[in-house]
Every structure is written in structure tokens, then in C-alpha cells.
Coordinates of C-alpha atoms and ligand atoms in Angstrom, one line a residue:
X1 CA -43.1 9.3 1.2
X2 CA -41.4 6.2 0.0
X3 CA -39.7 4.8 3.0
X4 CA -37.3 1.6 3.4
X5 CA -38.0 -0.2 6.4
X6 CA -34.9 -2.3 7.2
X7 CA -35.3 -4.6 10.2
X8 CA -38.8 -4.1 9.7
X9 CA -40.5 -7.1 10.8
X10 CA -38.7 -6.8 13.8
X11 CA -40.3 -5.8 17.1
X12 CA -39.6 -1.8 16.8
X13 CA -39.1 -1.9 13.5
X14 CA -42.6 -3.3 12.4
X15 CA -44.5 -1.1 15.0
X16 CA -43.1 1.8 13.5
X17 CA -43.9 0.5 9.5
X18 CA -47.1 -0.3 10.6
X19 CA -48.0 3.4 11.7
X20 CA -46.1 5.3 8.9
X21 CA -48.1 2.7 6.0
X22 CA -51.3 3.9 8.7
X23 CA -50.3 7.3 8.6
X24 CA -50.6 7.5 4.6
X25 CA -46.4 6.3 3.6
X26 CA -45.6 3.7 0.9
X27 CA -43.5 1.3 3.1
X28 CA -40.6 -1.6 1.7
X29 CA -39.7 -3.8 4.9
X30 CA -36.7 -5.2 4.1
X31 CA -35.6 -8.1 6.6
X32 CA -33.9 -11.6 6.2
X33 CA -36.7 -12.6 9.1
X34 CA -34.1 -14.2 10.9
X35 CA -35.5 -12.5 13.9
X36 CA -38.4 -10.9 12.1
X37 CA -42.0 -12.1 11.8
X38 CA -43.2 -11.8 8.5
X39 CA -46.4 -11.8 10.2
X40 CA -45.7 -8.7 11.8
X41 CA -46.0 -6.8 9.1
X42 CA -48.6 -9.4 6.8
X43 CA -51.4 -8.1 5.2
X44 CA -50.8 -5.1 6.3
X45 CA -51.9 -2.3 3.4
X46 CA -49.2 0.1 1.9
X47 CA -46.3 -2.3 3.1
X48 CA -44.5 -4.6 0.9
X49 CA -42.0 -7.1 2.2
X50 CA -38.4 -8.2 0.8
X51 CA -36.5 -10.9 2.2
X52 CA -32.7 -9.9 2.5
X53 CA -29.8 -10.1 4.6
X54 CA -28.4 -6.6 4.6
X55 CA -24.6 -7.9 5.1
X56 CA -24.9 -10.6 2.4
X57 CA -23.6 -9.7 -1.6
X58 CA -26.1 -8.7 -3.7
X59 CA -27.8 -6.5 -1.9
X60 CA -28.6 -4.3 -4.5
X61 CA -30.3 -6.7 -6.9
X62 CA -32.8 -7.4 -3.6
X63 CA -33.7 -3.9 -3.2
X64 CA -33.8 -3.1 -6.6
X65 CA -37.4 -4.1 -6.3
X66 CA -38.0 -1.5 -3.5
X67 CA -38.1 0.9 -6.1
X68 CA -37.6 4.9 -5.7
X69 CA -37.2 5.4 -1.6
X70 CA -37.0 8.7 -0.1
X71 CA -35.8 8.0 3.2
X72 CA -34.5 5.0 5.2
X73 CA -35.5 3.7 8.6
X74 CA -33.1 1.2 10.2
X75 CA -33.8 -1.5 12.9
X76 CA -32.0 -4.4 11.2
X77 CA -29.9 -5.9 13.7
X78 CA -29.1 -8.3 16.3
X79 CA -30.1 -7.1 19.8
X80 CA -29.2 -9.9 22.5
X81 CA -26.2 -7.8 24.8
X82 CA -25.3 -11.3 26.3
X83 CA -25.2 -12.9 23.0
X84 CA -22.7 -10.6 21.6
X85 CA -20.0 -11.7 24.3
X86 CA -20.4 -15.0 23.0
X87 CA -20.1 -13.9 19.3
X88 CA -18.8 -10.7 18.6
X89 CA -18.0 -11.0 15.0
X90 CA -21.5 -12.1 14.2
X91 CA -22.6 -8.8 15.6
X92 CA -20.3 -7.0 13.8
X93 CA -21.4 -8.5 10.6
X94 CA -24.6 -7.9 11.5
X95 CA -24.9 -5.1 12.8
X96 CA -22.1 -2.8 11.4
X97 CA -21.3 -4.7 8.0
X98 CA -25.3 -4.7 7.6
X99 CA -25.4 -1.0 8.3
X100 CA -22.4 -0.1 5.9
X101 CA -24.0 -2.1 3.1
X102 CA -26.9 -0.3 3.8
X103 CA -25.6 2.9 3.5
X104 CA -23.4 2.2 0.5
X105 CA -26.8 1.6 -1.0
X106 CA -28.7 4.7 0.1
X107 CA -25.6 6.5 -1.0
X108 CA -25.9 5.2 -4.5
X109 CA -30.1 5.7 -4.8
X110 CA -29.8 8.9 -3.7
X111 CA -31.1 8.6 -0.3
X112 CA -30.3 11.6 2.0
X113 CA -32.8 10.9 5.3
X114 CA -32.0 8.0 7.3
X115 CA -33.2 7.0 11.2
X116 CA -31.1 5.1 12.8
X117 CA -32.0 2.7 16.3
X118 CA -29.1 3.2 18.2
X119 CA -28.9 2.3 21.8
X120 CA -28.8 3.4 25.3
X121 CA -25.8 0.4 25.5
X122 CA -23.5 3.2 23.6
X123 CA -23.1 4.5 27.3
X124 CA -21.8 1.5 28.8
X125 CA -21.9 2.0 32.8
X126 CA -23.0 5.7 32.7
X127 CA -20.9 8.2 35.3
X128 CA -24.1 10.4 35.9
X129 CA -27.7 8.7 36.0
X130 CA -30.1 10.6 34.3
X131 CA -27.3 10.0 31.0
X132 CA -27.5 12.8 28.5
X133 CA -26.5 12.3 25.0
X134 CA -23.2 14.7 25.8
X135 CA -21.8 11.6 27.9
X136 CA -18.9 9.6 26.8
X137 CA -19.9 6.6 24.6
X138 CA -17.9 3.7 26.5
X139 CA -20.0 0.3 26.1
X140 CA -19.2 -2.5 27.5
X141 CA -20.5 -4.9 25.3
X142 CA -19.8 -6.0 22.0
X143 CA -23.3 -5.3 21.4
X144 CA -22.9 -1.5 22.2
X145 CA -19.7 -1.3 20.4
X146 CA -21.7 -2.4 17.2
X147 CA -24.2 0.7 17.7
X148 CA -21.6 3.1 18.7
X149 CA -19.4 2.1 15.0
X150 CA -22.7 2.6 13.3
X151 CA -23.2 6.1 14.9
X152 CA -19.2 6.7 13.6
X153 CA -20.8 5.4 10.0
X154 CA -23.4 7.8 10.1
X155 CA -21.3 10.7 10.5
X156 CA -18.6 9.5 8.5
X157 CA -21.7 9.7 5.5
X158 CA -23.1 13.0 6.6
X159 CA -19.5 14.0 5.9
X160 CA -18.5 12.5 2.7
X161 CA -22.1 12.5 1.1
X162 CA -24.4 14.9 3.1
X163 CA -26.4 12.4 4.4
X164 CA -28.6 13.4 7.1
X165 CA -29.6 11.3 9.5
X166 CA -31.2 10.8 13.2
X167 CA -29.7 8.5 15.7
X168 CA -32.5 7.8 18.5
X169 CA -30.6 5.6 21.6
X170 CA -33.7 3.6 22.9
X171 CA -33.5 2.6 26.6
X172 CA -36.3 -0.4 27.5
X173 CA -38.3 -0.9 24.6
X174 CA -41.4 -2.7 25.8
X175 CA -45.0 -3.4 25.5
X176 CA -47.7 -4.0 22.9
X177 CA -49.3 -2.1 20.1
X178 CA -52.6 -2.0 18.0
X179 CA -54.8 -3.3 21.2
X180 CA -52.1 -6.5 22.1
X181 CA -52.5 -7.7 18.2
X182 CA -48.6 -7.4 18.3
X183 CA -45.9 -7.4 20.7
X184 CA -42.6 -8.8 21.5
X185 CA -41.0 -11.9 19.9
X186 CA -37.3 -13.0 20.8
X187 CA -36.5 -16.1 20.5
X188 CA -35.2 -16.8 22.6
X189 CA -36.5 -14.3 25.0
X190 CA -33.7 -12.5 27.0
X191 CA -35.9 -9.5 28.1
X192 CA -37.2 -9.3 31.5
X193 CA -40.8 -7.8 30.7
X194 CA -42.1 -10.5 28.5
X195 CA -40.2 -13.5 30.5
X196 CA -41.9 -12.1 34.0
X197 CA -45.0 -12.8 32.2
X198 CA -44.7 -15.7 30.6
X199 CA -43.6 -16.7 34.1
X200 CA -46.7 -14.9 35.8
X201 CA -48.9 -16.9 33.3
X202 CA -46.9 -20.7 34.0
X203 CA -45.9 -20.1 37.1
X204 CA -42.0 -20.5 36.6
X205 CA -39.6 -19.0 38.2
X206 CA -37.8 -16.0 36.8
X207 CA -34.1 -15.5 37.9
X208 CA -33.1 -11.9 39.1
X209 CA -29.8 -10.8 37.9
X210 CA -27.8 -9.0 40.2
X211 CA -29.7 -8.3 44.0
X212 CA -26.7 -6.2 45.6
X213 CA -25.6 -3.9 43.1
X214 CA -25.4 0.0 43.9
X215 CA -28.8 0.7 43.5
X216 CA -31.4 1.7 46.1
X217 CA -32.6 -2.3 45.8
X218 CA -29.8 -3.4 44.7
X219 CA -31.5 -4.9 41.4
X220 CA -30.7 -3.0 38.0
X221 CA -32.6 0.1 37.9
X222 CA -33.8 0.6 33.7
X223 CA -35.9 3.1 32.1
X224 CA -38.7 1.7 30.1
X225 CA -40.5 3.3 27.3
X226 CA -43.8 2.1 25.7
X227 CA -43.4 1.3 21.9
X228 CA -46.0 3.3 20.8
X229 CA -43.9 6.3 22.4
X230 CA -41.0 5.2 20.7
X231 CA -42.9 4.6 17.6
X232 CA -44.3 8.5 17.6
X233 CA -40.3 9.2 18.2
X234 CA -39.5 7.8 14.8
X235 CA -42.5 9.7 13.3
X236 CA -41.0 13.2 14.9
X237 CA -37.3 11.8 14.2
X238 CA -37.9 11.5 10.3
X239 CA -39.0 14.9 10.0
X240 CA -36.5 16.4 11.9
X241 CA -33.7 14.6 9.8
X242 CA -31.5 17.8 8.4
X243 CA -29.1 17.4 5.7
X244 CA -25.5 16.9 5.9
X245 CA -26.4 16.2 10.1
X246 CA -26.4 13.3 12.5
X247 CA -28.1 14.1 15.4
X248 CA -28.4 11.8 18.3
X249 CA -31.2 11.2 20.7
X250 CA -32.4 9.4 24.1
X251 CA -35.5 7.6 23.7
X252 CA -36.6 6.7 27.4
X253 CA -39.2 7.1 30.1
X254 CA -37.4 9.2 31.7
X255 CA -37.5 7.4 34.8
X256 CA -36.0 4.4 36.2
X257 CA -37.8 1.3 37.7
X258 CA -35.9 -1.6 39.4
X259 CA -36.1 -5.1 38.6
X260 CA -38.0 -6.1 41.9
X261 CA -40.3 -2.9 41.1
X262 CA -40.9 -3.8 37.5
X263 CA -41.9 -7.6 39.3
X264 CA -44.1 -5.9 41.7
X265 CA -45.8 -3.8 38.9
X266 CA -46.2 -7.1 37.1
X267 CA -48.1 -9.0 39.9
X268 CA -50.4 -5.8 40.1
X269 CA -51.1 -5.8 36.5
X270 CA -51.7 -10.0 35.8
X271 CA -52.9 -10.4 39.8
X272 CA -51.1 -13.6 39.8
X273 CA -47.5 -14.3 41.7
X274 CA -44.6 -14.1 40.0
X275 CA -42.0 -16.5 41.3
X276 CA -38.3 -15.5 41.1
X277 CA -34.8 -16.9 42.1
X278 CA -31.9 -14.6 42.5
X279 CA -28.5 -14.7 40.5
X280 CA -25.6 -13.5 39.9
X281 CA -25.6 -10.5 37.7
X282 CA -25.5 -11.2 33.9
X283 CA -22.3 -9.9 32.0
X284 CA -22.8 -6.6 31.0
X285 CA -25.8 -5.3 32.5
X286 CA -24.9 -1.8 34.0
X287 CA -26.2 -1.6 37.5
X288 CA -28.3 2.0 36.3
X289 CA -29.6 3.4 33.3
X290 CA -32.2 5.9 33.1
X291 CA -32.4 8.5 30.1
X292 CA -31.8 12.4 30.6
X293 CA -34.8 12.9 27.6
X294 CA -34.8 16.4 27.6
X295 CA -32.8 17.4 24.3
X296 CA -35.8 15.1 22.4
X297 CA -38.2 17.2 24.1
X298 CA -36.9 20.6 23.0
X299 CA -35.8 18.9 19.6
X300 CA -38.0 16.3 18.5
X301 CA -40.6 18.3 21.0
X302 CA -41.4 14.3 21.9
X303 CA -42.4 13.4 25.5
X304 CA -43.6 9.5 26.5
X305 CA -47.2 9.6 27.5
X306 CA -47.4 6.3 28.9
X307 CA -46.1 4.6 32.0
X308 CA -44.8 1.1 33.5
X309 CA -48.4 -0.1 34.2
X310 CA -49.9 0.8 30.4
X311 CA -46.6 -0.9 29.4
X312 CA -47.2 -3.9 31.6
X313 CA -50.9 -4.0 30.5
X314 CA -50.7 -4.4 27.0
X315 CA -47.6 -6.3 27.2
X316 CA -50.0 -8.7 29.5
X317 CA -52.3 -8.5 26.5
X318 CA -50.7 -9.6 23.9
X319 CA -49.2 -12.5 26.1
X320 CA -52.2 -13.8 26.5
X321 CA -53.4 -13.5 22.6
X322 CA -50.6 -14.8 21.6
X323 CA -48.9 -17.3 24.4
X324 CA -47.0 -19.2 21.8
X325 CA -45.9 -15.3 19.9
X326 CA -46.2 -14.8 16.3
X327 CA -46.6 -18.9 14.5
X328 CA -45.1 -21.2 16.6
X329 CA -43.4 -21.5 19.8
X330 CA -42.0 -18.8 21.9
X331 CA -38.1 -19.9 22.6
Ligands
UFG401 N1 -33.2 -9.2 34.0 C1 -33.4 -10.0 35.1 N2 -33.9 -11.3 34.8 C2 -34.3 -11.6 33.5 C3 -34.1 -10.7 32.4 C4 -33.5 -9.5 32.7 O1 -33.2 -9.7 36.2 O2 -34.7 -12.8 33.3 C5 -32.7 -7.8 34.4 C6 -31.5 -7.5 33.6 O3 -30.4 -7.8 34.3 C7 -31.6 -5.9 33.5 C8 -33.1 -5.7 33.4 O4 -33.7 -6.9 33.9 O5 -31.1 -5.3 34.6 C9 -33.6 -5.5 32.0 O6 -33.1 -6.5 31.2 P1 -33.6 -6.7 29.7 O7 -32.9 -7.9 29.2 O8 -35.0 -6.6 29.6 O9 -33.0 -5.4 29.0 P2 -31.5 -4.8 29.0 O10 -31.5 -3.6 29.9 O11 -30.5 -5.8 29.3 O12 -31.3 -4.5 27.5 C10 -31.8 -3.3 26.9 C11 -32.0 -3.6 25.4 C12 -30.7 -3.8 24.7 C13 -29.8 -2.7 25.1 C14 -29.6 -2.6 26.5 C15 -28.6 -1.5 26.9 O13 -32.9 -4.7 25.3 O14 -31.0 -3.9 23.4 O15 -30.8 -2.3 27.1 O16 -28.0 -1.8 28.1 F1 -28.6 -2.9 24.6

């Protein structure tokens, strides 16, 4: 097929571009790199890159060099929950401006399959850990108010136009693909995977949000999924697209990890020390959330394979490939 990639040089977004070129697709990664490394997606056979900002005029003249596309994955957005409190209109250009540009587009070529990365942030603090996709969508962010406006786009489309489309909620994105030769690259890094081994490789000290929450720790319990099982989502998630339908679905482990057991799995993985200095909980974080993944199971018939140690390993990897990231300095 002839698929537009937006976001795609992203972390998610170029993992998944990279297997659909690998799997035989034409790819067009569209992405204004302002997160994005072009080098993500560089060299790279049956994937061409574009470089556009999704929310600014003109977006048609930049894609009109995408040529005919037959389906639409979008990734393009801003991703930093803290962030967003601190600038909530940029998110909502970004994020649902972007996306309504986007879909004006696809409207107009004809595009009738779209994937969507949505977020497990739509839930806000969750009433019932495992959260199934049924549960009210109450973020607390400005971040997860930009994902759940985009879901409201989606069906909004599927309504007027007959779009079809998948929403897939990711939980803890996190590891390395293709052997550590790509991983994760926020600058600057907010996540706690690749900052608790940054800190495990300089011996810095890593704070701990939150230590007396209501969890059995009381650090923030999360659900982390390996990208290459959220990649292999996408790949079941853009064939189960079905007209004129917006379906929405959990992308998580399943299971939930704390953040002192996530730092214990760390030390096990990189057998060094991982120093860490406890703080007040960041603005918000929900205390728990873990992913009910059943409906992608019977759905999508999607399961993760891979746990927190494989996602620690080649996380640990690409770290040490790659200490400074993709060109340049990590932030
Ligand atoms: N944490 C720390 N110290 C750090 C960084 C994170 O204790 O230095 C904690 C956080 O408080 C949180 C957990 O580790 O409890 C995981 O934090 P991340 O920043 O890695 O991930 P989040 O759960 O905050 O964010 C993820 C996605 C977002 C999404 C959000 C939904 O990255 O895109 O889940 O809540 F919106």
C-alpha cells in the first residue's frame, strides 16, 4: 500500500514506517522534525521523507508530493504531559489543529483508513485498574484532553465522510528496535525508562515522583509495552480499520510495574546502581495505570510478547550505542 506516515520520524512513529517499508509498503513520513529525527527514518529503502508542520497553511502543497496514499498512520504530536500544563494552546495547535488539518486532507485525497496514536492519558485517574476502553474518558491533562478531541475528530469524520479509522491508546511506550540501532529521543527526556539509564550509565541521581501514593509501594504503578509489540499493533490495527468506524484500542502490557520495580529491574539489567532522590509527585501523573488489553486480543487478535527486562535490555542497548541519541546531544 501507499501509506502516509505523519509523525513519522518520531519515536513510535518511525519504528512502525520502518517495518511497514520492511514489510513490502511504499511509505511518505511526513514530520516538521521538531521532535523527529530525520535519521530515524534515513536511508531507509521504500521511505521518503517530507518536512511539514501539519497545523501550519499550506499543507496541501507539502503533501502534494506524497502522491496517491491509501491509508494514513498518525503519530504527529507533542507528547510531554507536564509540558502541556505549561502550554496548553501549543498542544492544541499541535496536536488537535495538526490532526484536523490532517484529516481535512485525507478527506479531500480520498483517504478512507486512518490509525490513530491515542493515549492511555484519555483516562485521566482511572476508577478501576485494569482500565478498559468502556471507561469514562476524564484526563487530567491538557495533554490527554488533546487526544481525547482527536478521538471526537475521528468520529465526527467516520460520520460525515465514512472514514474509518483505529484509535490504539498506548500505555508506556518503551524500549529499542532493530537490535538497539534505534530507540528513544526526547529532548528533553521526561520519561523515566531512558532517564534511569542514562543515570545508571553517569551515575546521577534520578528523582522519584511521588513515594506515598495509593499504590502497594506507593510509587506510580504503569504498564509498559515494548515498541516492537506496539509496532505489530499498528500492523494488525491497519487491517482491521473498517469503513465508516472508529474503533478504539488499549495498547499495554497488560501489567503494571512500579517505579521502584521498574528501578530495580534496571539495576538487574545494566548491573550498575541506580541512584535516586525522592519528590513530590509530578502534576498529573495518576497514581495507577495498567491496561485491560483484552478487546485488542479478541479484535486485533494482538497480545505483547515481550516483558520489562527485554524492554529494559534493548533500551540499555541502544543507550549505550548511542549515549548522545540520534546527532547530537541528548537534552
Ligand atoms: N517518573 C519518575 N521519575 C522520572 C520520570 C518519571 O518517578 O524521572 C515516574 C512518573 O511519575 C510516572 C512513571 O515514572 O509515574 C512513568 O513516567 P513517564 O514519564 O515515563 O511516563 P508517563 O506515564 O508519565 O507518560 C506516559 C506517556 C505519555 C502519556 C501518559 C499517560 O509517555 O505520553 O503515559 O498518562 F500521556
Amino acid at each position: 500500500m501507499n501509506l502516509l506516515v505523519a509523525g513519522g520520524a518520531g519515536y513510535v512513529g518511525s519504528a512502525v514506517a520502518r517495518r511497514l517499508s520492511t514489510s513490502g509498503h511504499r511509505v511518505v513520513v511526513v514530520d516538521d522534525l521538531s521532535a523527529g529525527h530525520a535519521e530515524a527514518v534515513d536511508g531507509i529503502r521504500g521511505i521518503r521523507l517530507l518536512r511539514a508542520d501539519l497545523a501550519a497553511p499550506g499543507l496541501d502543497r507539502a503533501l502534494a508530493a506524497a502522491g496517491p496514499v491509501e491509508a494514513v498512520l498518525h503519530f504527529a504530536g507533542k507528547i510531554a504531559v507536564g509540558e502541556s500544563f505549561a502550554d496548553p494552546e501549543g498542544y492544541r495547535r499541535a496536536n488537535v489543529t495538526g490532526s484536523e488539518a490532517l484529516l481535512a486532507w485525507a478527506r479531500a485525497a480520498g483517504v478512507r483508513r486512518f490509525v490513530f496514536s491515542s493515549s492511555a492519558g484519555v483516562y485521566g485517574t482511572p476508577e478501576k485498574v485494569p482500565v478498559p476502553e468502556s471507561a469514562p474518558l476524564r484526563p487530567v491533562s491538557p495533554y490527554g484532553e488533546t487526544k481525547v478531541a482527536v478521538e471526537e475528530r475521528l468520529a465526527g469524520a467516520a460520520k460525515e465522510w465514512g472514514l474509518g479509522a483505529v484509535a490504539l491508546r498506548y500505555f508506556n511506550a518503551s524500549g529499542a528496535t532493530d537490535g538497539g540501532r534505534h530507540g528513544e529521543d526526547h529532548r528533553p527526556e521526561t520519561h523515566l525508562i531512558p532517564r534511569l539509564l542514562a543515570a545508571a550509565a553517569s551515575g546521577s541521581a534520578v528523582p522519584i515522583y511521588g513515594t506515598d501514593g495509593p499504590t502497594p509501594d506507593g510509587t506510580c504503578v504503569r504498564d509498559y509495552v515494548h515498541i516492537e509489540d506496539l509496532v505489530e499493533a499498528h500492523v494488525r490495527a491497519l487491517d482491521a480499520v473498517r469503513p465508516g468506524e472508529v474503533r478504539a484500542f488499549n495498547v499495554g502490557a497488560g501489567s503494571g510495574a512500579s517505579v521502584r520495580e521498574v528501578i530495580a529491574a534496571a539495576e538487574r539489567v545494566t548491573g550498575r546502581t541506580v541512584r535516586t532522590k525522592d519528590e513530590p509527585p509530578r502534576r498529573g501523573d495518576p497514581p495507577s495505570l495498567v491496561a485491560d488489553i483484552s478487546l485488542a486480543a479478541r479484535e486485533l487478535a494482538w497480545k505483547p510478547t515481550r516483558g520489562l527486562e527485554e524492554i529494559l535490555a534493548s533500551a540499555w542497548s541502544w543507550h549505550r550505542g548511542r549515549p548522545g541519541g540520534y546527532s547530537g546531544r541528548r537534552g
